[in-house]
Short mmCIF file of C-alpha atoms and ligand atoms in Angstrom, two decimals:
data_model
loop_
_atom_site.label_atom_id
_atom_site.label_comp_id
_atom_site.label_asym_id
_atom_site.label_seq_id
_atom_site.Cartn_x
_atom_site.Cartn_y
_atom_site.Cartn_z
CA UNK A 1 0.00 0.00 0.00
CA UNK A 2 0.56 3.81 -0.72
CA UNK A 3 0.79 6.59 0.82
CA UNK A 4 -1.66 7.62 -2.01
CA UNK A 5 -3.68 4.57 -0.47
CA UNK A 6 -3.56 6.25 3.21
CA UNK A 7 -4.91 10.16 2.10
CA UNK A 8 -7.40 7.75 -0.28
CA UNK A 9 -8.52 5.64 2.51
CA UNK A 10 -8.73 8.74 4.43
CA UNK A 11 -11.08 10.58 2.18
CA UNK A 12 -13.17 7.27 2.00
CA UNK A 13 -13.77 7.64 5.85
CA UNK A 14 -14.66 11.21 5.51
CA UNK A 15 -17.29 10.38 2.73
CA UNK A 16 -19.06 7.30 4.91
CA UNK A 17 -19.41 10.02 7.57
CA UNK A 18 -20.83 12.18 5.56
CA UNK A 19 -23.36 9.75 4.04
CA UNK A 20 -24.12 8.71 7.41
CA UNK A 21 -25.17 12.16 8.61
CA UNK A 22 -22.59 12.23 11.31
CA UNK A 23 -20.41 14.88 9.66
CA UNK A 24 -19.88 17.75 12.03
CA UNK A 25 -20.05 21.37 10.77
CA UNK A 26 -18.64 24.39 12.74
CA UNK A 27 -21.12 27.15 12.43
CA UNK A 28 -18.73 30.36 12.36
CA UNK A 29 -19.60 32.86 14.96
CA UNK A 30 -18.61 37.16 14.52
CA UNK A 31 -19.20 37.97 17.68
CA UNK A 32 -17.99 37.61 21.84
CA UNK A 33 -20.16 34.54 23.25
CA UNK A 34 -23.37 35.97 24.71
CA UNK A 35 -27.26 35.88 24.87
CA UNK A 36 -27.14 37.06 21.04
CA UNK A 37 -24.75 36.02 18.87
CA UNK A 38 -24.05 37.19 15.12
CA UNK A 39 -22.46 34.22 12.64
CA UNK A 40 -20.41 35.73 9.77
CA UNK A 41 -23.07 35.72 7.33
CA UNK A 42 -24.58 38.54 9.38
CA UNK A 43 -27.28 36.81 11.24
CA UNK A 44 -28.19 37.82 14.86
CA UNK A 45 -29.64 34.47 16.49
CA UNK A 46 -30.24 33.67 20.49
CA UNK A 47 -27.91 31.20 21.98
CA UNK A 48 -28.93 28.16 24.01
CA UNK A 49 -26.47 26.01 23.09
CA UNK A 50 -23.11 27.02 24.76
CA UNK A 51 -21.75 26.19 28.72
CA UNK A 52 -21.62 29.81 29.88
CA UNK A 53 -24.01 29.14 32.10
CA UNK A 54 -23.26 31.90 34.68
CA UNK A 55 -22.63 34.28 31.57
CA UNK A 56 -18.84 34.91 32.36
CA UNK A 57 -17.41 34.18 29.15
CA UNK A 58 -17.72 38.04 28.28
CA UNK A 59 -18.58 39.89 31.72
CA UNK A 60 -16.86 42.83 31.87
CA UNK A 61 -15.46 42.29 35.14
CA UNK A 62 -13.77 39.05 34.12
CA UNK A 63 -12.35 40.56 30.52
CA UNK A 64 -10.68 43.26 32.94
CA UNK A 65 -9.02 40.89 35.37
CA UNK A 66 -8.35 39.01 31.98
CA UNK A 67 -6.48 42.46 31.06
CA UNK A 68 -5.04 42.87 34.36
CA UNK A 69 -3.07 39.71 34.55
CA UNK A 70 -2.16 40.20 31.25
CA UNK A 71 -0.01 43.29 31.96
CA UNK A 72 1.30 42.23 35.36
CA UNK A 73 2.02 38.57 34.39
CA UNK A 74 2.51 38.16 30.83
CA UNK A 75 1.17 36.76 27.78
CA UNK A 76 2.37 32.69 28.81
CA UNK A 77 4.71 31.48 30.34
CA UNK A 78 6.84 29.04 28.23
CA UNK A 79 7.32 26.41 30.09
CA UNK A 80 5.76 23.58 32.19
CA UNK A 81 4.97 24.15 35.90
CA UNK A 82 7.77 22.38 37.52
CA UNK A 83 10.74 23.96 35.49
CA UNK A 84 10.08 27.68 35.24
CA UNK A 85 5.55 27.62 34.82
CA UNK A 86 4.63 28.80 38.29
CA UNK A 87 3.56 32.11 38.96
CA UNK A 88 1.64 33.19 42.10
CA UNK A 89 -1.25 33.68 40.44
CA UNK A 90 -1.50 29.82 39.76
CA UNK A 91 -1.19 29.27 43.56
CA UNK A 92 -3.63 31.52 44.18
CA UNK A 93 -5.73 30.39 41.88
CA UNK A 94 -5.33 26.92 43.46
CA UNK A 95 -6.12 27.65 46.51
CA UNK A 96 -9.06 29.90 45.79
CA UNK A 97 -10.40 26.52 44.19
CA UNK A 98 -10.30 24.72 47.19
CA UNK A 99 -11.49 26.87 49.30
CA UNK A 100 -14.51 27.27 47.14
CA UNK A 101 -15.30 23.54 46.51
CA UNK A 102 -14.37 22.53 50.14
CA UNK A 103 -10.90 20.43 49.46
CA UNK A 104 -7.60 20.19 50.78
CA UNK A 105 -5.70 20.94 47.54
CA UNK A 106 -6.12 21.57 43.29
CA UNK A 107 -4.01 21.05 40.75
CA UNK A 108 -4.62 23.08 37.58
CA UNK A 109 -4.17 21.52 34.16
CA UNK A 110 -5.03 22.75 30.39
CA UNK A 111 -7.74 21.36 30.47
CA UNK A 112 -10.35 19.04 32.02
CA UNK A 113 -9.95 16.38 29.42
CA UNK A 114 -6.03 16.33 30.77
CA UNK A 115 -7.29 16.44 34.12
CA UNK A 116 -9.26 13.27 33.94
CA UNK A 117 -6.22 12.11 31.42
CA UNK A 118 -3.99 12.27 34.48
CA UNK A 119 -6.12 11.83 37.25
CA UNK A 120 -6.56 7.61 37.14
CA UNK A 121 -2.71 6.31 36.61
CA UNK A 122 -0.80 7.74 39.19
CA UNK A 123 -3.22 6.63 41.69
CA UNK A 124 -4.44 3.12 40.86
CA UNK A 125 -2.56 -0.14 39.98
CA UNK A 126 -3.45 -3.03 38.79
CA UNK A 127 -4.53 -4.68 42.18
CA UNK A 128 -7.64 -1.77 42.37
CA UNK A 129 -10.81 -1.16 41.16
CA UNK A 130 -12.56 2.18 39.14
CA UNK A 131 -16.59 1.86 38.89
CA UNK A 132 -17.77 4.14 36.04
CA UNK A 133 -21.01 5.46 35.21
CA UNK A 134 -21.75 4.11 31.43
CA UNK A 135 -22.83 7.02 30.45
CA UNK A 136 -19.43 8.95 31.77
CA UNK A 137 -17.93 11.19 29.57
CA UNK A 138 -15.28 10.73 27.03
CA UNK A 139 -12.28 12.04 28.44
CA UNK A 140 -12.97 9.85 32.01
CA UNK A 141 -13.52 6.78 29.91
CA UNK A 142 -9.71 7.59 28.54
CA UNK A 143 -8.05 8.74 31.44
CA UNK A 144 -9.42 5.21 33.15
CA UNK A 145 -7.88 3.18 29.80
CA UNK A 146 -4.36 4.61 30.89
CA UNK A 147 -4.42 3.04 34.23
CA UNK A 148 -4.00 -0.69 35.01
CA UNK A 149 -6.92 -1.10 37.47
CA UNK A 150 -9.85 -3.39 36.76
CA UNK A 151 -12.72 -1.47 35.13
CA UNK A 152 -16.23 -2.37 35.94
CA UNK A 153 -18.76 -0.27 34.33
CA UNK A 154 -22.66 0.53 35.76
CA UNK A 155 -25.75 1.08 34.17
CA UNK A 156 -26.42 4.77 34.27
CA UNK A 157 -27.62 6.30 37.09
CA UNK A 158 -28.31 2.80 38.61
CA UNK A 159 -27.67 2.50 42.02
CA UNK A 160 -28.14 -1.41 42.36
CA UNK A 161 -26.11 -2.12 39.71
CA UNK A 162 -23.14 0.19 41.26
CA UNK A 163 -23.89 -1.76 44.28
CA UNK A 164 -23.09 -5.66 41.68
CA UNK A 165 -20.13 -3.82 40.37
CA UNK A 166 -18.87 -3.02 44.39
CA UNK A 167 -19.85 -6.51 45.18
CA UNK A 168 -17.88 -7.79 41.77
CA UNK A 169 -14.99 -5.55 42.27
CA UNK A 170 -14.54 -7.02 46.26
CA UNK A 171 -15.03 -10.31 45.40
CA UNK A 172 -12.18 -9.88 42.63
CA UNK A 173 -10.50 -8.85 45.59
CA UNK A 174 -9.98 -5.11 44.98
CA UNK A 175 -7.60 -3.88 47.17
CA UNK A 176 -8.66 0.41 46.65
CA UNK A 177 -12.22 0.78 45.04
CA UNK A 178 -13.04 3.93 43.05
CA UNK A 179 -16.22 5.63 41.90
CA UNK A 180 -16.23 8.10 39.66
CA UNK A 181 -19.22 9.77 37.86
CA UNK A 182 -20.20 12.92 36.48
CA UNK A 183 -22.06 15.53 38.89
CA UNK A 184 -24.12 16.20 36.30
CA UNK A 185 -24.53 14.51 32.74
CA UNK A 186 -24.73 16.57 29.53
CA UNK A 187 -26.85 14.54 27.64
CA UNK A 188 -29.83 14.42 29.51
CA UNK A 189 -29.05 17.21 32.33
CA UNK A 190 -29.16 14.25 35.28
CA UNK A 191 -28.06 14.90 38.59
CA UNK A 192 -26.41 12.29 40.00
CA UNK A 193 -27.97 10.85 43.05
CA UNK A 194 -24.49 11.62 45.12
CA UNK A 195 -26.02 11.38 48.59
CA UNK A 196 -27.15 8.11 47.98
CA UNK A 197 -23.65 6.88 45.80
CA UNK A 198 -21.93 8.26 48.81
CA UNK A 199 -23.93 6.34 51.22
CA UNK A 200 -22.96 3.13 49.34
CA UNK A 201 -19.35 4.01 48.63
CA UNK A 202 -18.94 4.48 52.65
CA UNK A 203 -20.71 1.01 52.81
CA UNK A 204 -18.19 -0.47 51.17
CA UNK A 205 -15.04 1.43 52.08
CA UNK A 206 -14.86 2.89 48.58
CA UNK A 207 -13.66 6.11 47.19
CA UNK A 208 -15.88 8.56 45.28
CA UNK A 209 -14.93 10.81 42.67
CA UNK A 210 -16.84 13.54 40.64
CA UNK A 211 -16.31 15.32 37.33
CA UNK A 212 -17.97 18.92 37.97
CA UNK A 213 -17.75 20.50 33.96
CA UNK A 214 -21.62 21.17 34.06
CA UNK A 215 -21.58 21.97 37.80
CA UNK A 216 -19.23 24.23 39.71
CA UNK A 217 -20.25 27.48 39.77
CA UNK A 218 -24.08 27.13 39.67
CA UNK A 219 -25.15 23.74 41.14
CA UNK A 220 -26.34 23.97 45.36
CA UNK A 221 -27.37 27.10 47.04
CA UNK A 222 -23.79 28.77 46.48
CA UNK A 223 -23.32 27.24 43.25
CA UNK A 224 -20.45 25.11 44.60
CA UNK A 225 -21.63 22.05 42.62
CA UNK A 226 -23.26 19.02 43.03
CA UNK A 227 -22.03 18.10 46.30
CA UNK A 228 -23.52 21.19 47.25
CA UNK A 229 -27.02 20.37 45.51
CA UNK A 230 -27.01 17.38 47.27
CA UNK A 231 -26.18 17.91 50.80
CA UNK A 232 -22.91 16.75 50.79
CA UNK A 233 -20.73 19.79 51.40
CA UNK A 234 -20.99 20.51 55.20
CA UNK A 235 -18.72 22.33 57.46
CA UNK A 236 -17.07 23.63 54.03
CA UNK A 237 -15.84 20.22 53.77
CA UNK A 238 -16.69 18.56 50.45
CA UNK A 239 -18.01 15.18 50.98
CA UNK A 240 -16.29 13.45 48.17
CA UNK A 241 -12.74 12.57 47.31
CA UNK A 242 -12.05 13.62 43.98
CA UNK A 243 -13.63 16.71 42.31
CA UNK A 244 -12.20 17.48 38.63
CA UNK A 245 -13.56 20.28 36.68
CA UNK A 246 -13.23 22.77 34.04
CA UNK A 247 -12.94 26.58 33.70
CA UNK A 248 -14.21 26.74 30.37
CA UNK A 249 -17.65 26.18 30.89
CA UNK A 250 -19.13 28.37 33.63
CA UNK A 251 -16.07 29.91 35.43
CA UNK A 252 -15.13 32.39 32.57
CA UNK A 253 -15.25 29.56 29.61
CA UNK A 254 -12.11 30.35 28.39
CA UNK A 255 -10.27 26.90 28.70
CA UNK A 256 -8.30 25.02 31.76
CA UNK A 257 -9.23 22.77 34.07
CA UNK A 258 -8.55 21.22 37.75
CA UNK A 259 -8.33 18.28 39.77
CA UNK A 260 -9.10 19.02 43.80
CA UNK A 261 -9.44 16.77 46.76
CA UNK A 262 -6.73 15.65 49.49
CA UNK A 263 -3.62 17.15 50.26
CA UNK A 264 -2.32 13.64 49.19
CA UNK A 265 -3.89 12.99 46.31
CA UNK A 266 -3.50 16.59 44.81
CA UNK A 267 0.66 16.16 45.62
CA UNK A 268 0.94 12.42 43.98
CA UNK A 269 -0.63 14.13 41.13
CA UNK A 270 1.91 16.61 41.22
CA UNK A 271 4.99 14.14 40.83
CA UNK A 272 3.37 11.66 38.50
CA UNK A 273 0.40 13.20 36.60
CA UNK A 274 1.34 13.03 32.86
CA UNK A 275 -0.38 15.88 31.75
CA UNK A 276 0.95 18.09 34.13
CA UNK A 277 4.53 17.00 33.87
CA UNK A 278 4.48 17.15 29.93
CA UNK A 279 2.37 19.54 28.82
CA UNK A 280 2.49 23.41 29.23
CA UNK A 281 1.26 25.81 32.39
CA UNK A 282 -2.81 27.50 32.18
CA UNK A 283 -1.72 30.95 30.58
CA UNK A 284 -1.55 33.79 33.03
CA UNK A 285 -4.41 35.48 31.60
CA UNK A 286 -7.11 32.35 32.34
CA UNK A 287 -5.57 31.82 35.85
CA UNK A 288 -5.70 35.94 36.49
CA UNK A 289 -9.68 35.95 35.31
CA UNK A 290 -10.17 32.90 37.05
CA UNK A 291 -9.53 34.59 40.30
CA UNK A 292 -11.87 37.27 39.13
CA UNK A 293 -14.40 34.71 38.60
CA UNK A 294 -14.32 33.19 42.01
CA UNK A 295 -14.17 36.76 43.74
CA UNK A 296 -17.78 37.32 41.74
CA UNK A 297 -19.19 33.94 42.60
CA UNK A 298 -17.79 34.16 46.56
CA UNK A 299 -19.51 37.71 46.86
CA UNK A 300 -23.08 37.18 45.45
CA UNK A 301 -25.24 33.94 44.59
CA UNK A 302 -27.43 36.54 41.87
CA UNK A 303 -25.76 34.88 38.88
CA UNK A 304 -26.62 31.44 39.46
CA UNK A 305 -29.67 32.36 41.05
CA UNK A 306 -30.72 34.00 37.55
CA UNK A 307 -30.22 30.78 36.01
CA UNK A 308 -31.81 28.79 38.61
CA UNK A 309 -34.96 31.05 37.74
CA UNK A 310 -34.11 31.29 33.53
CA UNK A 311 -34.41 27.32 34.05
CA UNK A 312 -37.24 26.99 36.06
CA UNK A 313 -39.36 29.87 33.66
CA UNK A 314 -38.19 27.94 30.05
CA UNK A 315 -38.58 24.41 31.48
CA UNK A 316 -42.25 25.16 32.82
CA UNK A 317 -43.19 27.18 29.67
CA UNK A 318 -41.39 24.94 27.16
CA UNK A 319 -43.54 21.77 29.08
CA UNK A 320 -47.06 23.69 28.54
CA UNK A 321 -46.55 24.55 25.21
CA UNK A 322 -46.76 20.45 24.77
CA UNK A 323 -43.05 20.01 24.44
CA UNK A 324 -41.96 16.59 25.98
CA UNK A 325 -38.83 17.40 28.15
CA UNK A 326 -36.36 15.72 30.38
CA UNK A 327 -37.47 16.67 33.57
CA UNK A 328 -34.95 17.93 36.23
CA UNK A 329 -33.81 21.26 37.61
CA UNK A 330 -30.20 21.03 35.47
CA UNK A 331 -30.07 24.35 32.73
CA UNK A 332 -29.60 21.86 30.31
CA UNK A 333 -32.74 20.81 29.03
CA UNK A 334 -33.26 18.12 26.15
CA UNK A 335 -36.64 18.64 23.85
CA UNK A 336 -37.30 14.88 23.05
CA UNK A 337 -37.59 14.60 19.45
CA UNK A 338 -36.96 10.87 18.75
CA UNK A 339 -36.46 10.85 15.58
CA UNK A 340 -33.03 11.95 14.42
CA UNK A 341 -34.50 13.54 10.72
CA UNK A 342 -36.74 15.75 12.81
CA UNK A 343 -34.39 16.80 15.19
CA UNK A 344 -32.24 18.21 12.35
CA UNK A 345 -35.34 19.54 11.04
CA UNK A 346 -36.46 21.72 13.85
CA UNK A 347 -32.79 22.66 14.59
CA UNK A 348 -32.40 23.93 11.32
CA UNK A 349 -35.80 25.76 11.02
CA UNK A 350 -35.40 27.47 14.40
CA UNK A 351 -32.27 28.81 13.34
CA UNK A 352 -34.35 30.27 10.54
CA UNK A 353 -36.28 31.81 12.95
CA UNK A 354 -33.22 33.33 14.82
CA UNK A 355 -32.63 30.47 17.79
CA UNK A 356 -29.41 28.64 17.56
CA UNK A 357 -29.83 25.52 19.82
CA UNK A 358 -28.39 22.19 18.53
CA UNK A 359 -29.85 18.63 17.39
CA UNK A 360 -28.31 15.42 19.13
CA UNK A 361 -28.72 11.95 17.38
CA UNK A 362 -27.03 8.97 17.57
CA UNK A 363 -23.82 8.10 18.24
CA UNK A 364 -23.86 10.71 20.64
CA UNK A 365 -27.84 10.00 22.37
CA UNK A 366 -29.13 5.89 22.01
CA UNK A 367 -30.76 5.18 18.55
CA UNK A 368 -34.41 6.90 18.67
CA UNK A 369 -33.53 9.04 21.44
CA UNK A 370 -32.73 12.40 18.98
CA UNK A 371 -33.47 15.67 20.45
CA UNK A 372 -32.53 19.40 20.67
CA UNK A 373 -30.36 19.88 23.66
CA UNK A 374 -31.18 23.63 25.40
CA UNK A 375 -28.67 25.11 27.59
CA UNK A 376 -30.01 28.33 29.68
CA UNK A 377 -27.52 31.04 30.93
CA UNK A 378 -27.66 33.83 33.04
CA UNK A 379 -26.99 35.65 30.47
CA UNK A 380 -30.60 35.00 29.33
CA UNK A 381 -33.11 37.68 29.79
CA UNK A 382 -36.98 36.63 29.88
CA UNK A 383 -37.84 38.19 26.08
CA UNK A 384 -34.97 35.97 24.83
CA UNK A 385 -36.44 32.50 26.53
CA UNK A 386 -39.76 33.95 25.20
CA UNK A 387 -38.73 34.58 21.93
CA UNK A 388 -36.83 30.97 21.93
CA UNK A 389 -40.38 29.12 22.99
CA UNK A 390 -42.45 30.66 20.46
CA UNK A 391 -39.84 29.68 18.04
CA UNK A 392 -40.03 26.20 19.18
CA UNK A 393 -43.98 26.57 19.26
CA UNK A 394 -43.67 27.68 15.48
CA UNK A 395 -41.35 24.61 14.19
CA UNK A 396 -42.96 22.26 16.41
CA UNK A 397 -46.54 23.36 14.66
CA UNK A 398 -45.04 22.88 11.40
CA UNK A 399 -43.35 19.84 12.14
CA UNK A 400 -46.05 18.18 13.15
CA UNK A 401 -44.61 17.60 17.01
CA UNK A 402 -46.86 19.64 19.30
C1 PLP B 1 -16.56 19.62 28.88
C2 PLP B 1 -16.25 18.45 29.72
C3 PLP B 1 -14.94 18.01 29.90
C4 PLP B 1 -13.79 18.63 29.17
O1 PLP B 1 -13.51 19.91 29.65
P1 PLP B 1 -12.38 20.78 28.95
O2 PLP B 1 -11.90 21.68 30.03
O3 PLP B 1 -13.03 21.48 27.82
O4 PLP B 1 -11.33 19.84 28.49
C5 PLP B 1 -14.71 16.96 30.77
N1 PLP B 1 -15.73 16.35 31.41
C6 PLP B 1 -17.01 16.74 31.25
C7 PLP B 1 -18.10 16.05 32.01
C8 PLP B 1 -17.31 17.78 30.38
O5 PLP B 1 -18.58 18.15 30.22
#
């Protein structure tokens, strides 16, 4: 075979997608992220499909930090933390983290997919045991393939069968057990039941861990996350052992991401974790408006409560206007559609009518579980969630679904 073979074989690939209908576009946006946003053929459409929840990605307080640190700190830093990558601001940063989720320690990393990329080896061997949700997301399910510990994998969101995969996992004879799920689940906006996991985990002398992306910030009375929202963080402790998260959803959206938990952990993590050791230091900037972030969210709950309410107003209205919805109190909200042609159908004609939210189909929702996947943001004001369910109203009419 050819190298004319490989780019052949290549372009082959790229056609079945296509044909398929799992070709992925990117939609080219003009504008800052925001309640309105303005692609580059000139159209001004409402956004409900990105993760700045809390509306930070352009707040002007955040953009100024953002400025700030720029200035004082530099544009990056050139190098990886442990040879020349650590500036206070990082430390701060780190410590801010903790003190806001309840933990001993936090690492930051690039990202949250190299957070949960690093998180699993250094800690486990081959003689332990990690328990994932099936429905985890992508960048767990690889950070688990890089470690040598058994894998034993539960039905989503079911609590008996975490319990067979503890009972499995002991009678293997699992010498450290770990659970890990996401807080919350970006598919269908699901909580996990963490008071209840937690219960079980103690039951069986098990560790749990949590991926917060579509949590900290906004989930529990002071937005903490979903240890919050489920009674777990008392005493400002946090009630779990491993948080990871990102802060480029809704702490500023920019990119980066953390691991936080015990003083031991979060130092292991510092010595072995690959993609801290390897890979370069959170620019200056991010870790500078980060700060900013967390001095917003520590001083007033009004952001999150705004998007506790922008939820609670679109899901009710969206519901009566005969929309079948996942119900929950998560800002992501999926419109069930079923049928993967008419999901792309309404996405496309809403966007006609000036609402940009997205269809979901399979491979990335179960065969006949298509929908259009709403996120809600502080950002929102009540004509824009207005505007967006008369849209739906509109398509749905024509498309035969309400
Ligand atoms: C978005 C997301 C990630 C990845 O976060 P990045 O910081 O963008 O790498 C990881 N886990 C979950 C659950 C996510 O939703």
């Amino acid at each position: 075979m050819s190298t004319a073979d490989f780019y052949r074989h290549l372009q082959a690939e790229l056609d079945a997608t296509r044909e398929a209908g799992l070709y992925k576009t990117e939609r080219i946006i003009a504008t800052p992220q925001g309640a309105v946003i303005r692609t580059t053929d000139g159209r001004e459409v409402i956004n409900l499909c990105a993760n700045n929840y809390l509306g930070l990605s352009s707040h002007p307080r955040v953009i100024e930090a953002a400025q700030a640190a720029l200035r004082t700190h530099g544009y990056g830093l050139s190098s990886v933390r442990f040879i020349c990558g650590t500036q206070d601001l990082h430390k701060q940063l780190e410590a801010r983290l903790s003190r806001f989720l309840g933990t001993e320690d936090t690492i930051l990393y690039a990202a949250a997919f190299d957070a949960n990329g690093g998180l699993f080896e250094p800690l486990l061997g081959e003689q332990d045991a990690v328990i994932s949700d099936a429905l985890n997301h992508a960048s767990i399910i690889d950070g688990i393939r890089l470690c040598k510990a058994r894998r034993y994998r539960y039905e989503h969101n079911n609590l008996e069968d975490l319990e067979r995969c503890l009972e499995q996992a002991r009678a293997d004879g699992a010498r450290f057990m770990v659970v890990f799920t996401d807080g919350a689940f970006s598919m269908d906006g699901t909580i996990a039941q963490l008071d209840r996991i937690r219960e079980i985990t103690d039951r069986y002398g098990a560790l749990l861990g949590i991926d917060e992306c579509h949590a900290t910030g906004f989930l529990g009375r002071n937005g903490r996350g979903t240890h919050e929202f489920r009674g777990l963080l008392q005493g400002g402790r946090c009630g779990v052992d491993i948080i990871t998260g990102t802060l480029g959803k809704a702490l500023g959206g920019a990119s980066g991401g953390f691991t936080s938990g015990r003083r031991e952990v979060i130092e292991l993590l510092r010595q072995r974790s690959r993609p801290y050791l390897f890979s370069n230091t959170l620019a200056p900037v991010i870790a500078g408006a980060s700060i900013a972030v967390l001095d917003l969210l520590e001083a007033s709950t009004e952001l999150r409560d705004k998007l506790e309410a922008n939820t609670r107003h679109f899901r009710m209205a969206i519901a009566k206007a005969g929309f079948e919805i996942k119900p929950g109190d998560h800002p992501i909200v999926p419109i069930m559609v079923y049928d993967a042609a008419k999901a792309q159908q309404l996405s496309a004609r809403l966007l006609e009518l000036g609402i940009y939210a997205i269809g979901f189909f399979y491979p990335v929702v179960p065969k006949g579980q298509a929908r259009i996947r709403v996120q809600l943001s502080a950002v929102h004001e009540r004509e824009h969630l207005d505007a967006a369910v008369a849209a739906f109203v509109k398509a749905g009419r024509e498309l035969g679904l309400v």
